[in-house]
GROMACS .gro file of C-alpha atoms in nm:
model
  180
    1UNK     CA    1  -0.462 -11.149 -17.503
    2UNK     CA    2  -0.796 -10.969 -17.475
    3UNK     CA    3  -1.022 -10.751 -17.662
    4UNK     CA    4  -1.324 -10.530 -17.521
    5UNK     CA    5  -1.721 -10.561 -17.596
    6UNK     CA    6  -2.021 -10.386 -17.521
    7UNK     CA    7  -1.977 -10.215 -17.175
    8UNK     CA    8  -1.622 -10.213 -17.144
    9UNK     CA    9  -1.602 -10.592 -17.051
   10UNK     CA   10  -1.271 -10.787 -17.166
   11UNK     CA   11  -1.293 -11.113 -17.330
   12UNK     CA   12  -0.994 -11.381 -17.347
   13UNK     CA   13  -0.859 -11.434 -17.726
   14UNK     CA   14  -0.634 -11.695 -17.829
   15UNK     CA   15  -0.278 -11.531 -17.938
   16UNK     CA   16  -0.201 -11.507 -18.299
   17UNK     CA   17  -0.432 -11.468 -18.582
   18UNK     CA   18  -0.567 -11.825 -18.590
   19UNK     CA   19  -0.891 -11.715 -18.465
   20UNK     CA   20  -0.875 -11.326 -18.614
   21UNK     CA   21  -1.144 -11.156 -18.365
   22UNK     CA   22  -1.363 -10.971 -18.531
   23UNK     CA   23  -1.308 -10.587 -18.562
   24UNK     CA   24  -1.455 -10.369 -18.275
   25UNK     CA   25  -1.571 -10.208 -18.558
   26UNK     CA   26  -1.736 -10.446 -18.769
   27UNK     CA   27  -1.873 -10.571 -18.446
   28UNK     CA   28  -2.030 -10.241 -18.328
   29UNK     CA   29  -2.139 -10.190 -18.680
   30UNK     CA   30  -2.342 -10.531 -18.698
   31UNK     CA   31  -2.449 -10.466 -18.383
   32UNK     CA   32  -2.633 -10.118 -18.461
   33UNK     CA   33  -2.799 -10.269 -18.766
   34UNK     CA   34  -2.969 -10.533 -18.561
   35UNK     CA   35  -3.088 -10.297 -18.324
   36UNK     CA   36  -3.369 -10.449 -18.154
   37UNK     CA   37  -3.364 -10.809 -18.308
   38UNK     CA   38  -3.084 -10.946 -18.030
   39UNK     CA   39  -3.246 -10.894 -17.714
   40UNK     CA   40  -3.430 -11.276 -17.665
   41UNK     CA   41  -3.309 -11.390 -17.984
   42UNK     CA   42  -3.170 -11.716 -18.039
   43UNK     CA   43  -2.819 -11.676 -18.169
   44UNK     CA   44  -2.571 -11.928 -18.394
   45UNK     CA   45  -2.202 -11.828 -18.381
   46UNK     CA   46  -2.026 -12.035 -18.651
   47UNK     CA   47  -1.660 -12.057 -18.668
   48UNK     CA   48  -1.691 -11.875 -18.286
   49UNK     CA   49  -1.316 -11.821 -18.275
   50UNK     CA   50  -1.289 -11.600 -17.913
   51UNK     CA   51  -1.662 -11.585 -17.915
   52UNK     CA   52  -1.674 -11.249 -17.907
   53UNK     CA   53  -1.964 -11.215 -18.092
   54UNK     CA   54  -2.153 -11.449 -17.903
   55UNK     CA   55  -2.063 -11.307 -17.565
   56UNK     CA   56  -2.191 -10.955 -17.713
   57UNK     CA   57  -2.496 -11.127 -17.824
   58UNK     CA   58  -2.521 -11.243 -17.453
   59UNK     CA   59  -2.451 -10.925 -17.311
   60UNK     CA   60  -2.719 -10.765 -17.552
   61UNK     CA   61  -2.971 -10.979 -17.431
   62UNK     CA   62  -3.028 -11.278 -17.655
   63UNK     CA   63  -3.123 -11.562 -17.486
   64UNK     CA   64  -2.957 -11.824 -17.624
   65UNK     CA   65  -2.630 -11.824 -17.798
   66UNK     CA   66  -2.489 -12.153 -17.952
   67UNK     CA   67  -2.143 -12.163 -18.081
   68UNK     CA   68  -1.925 -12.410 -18.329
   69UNK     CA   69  -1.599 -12.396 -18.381
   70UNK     CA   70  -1.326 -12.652 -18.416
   71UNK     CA   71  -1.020 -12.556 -18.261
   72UNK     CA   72  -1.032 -12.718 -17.905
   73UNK     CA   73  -0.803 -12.447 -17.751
   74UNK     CA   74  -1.046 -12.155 -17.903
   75UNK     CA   75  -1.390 -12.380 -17.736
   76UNK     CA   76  -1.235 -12.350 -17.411
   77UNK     CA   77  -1.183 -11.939 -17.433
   78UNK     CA   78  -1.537 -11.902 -17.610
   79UNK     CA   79  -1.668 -12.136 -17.268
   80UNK     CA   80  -1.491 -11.955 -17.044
   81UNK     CA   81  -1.582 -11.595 -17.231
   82UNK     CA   82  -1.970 -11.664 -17.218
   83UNK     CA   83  -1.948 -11.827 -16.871
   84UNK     CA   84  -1.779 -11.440 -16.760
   85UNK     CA   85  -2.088 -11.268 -16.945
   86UNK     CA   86  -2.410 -11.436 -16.923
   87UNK     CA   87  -2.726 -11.376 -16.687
   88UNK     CA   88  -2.834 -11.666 -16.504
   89UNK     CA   89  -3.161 -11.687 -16.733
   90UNK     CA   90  -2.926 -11.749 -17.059
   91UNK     CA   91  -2.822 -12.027 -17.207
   92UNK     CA   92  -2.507 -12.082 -17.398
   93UNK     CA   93  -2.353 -12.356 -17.545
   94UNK     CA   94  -2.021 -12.444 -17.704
   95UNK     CA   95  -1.991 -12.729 -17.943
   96UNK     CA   96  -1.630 -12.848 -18.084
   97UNK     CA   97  -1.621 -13.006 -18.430
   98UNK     CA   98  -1.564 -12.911 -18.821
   99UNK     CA   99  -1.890 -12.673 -18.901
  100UNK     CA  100  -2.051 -12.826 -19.141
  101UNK     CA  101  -2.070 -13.186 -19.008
  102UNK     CA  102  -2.211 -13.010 -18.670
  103UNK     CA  103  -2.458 -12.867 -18.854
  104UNK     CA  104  -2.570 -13.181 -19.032
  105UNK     CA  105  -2.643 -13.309 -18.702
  106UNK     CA  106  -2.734 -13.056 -18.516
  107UNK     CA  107  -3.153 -13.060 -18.342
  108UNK     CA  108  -3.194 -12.740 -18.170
  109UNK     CA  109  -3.488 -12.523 -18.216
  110UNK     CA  110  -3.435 -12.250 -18.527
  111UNK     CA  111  -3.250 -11.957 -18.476
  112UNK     CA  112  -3.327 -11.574 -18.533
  113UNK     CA  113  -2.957 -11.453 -18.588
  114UNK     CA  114  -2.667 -11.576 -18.695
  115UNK     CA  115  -2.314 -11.491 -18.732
  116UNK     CA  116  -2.123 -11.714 -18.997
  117UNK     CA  117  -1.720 -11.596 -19.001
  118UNK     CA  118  -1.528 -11.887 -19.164
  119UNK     CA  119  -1.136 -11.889 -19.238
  120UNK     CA  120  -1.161 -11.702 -19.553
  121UNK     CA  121  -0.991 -11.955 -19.793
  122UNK     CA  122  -1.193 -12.283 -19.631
  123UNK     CA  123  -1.465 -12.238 -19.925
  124UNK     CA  124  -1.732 -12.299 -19.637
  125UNK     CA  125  -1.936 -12.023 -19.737
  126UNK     CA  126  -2.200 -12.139 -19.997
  127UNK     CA  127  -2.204 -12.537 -19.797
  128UNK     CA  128  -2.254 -12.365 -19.482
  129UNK     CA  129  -2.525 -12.102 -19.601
  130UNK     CA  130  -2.703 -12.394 -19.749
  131UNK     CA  131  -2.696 -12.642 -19.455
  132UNK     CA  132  -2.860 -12.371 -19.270
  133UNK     CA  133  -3.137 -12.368 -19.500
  134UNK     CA  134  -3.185 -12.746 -19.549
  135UNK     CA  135  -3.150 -12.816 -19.187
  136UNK     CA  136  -3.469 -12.560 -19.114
  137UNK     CA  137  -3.185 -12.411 -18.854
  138UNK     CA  138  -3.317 -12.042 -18.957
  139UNK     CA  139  -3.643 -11.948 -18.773
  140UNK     CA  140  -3.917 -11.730 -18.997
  141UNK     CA  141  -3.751 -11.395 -19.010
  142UNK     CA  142  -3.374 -11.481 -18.950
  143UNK     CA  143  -3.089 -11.306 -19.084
  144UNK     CA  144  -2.781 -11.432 -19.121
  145UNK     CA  145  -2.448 -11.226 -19.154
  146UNK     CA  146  -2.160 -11.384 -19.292
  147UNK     CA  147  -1.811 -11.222 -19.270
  148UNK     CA  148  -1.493 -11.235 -19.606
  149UNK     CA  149  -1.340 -11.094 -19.820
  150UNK     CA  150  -1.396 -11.046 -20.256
  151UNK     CA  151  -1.083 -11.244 -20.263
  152UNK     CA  152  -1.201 -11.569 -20.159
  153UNK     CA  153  -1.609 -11.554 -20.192
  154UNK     CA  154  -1.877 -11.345 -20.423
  155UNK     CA  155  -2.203 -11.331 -20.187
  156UNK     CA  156  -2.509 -11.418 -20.381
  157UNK     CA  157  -2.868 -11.569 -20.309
  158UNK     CA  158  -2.907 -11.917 -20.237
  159UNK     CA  159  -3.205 -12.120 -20.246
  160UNK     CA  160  -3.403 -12.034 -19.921
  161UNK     CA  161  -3.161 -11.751 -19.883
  162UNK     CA  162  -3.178 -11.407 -20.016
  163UNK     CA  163  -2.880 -11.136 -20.022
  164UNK     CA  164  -3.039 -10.825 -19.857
  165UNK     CA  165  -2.684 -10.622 -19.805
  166UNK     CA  166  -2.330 -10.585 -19.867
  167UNK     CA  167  -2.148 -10.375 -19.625
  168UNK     CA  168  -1.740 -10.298 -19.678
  169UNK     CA  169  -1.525 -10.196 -19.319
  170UNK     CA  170  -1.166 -10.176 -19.399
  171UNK     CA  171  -1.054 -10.488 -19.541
  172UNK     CA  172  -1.411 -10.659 -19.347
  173UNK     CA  173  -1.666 -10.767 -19.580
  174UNK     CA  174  -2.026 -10.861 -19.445
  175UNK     CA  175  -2.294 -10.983 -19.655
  176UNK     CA  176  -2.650 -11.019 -19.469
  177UNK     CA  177  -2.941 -11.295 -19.583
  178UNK     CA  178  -3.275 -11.256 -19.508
  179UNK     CA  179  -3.481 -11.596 -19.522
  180UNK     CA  180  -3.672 -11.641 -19.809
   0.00000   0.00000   0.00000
């Protein structure tokens, strides 16, 4: 299976919901409201799935997009996706492993954007939004944009963390965090 990003480009996706792409939507949406802030940002893509918001990230111009995610079969499509759409002077990088054990160990330089879209029912959300925090893995100014649904998470300010917006497409949720 594929889906398209920006410029028309196809991206591999694994069959099946497991990894349940973000909407082209949602995607374009997010996209829009960070006018501006991608090109030579660093980016974090938790829970990367296809990677498709990574390799738009890429193809927008950030610089460096790093990716976790824990199926094995879903780290080889996001590899092979961002391998198809970055520039020579990008960097990418796909790590495999349960999110928040990679980010207790994780020593990379902060990041200005990230994109947090857990399996809804994992209750990852607050763990996750706090890791990012403790772990000083949010650069001064970094928002962070985390994808669910009312069912299965209420977004709220954290510690370090504050909820700047709530946006509803379809059944998508995304709540956005500005560093506090």
């Amino acid at each position: 299976m594929s889906i398209r990003i920006y410029g028309n480009r196809a991206i591999k996706t694994l069959p099946g919901q497991a990894t349940r792409p973000t909407p082209a939507k949602v995607r374009e949406a997010l996209f829009n409201i960070w006018q501006g802030r991608v090109s030579g940002c660093r980016w974090l893509d938790l829970c990367a799935g296809s990677g498709a918001m990574g390799a738009e990230a890429l193809c927008r111009g950030a610089s460096v997009v790093v990716g976790i995610e824990q199926s094995g079969a879903a780290c080889r499509i996001v590899q092979t996706n961002w391998q198809t759409v970055a520039k020579p002077e990008q960097s990418f990088q796909v790590i495999r492993g349960e999110v928040t054990k990679k980010l207790q160990t994780l020593t990379l330089d902060p990041f200005d954007l990230v994109y947090f879209d857990p399996p809804y029912a994992a209750g990852l959300y607050d763990k996750v939004l706090a890791l990012l925090v403790e772990k000083s893995l949010l650069a001064p100014g970094a928002i962070v944009a985390t994808e669910y649904t009312p069912e299965h998470w209420q977004p709220k300010s954290l510690i370090g963390l504050e909820l700047s917006r709530t946006k509803r497409y379809g059944l998508t949720h995304l709540a956005l965090f500005k560093v506090s």
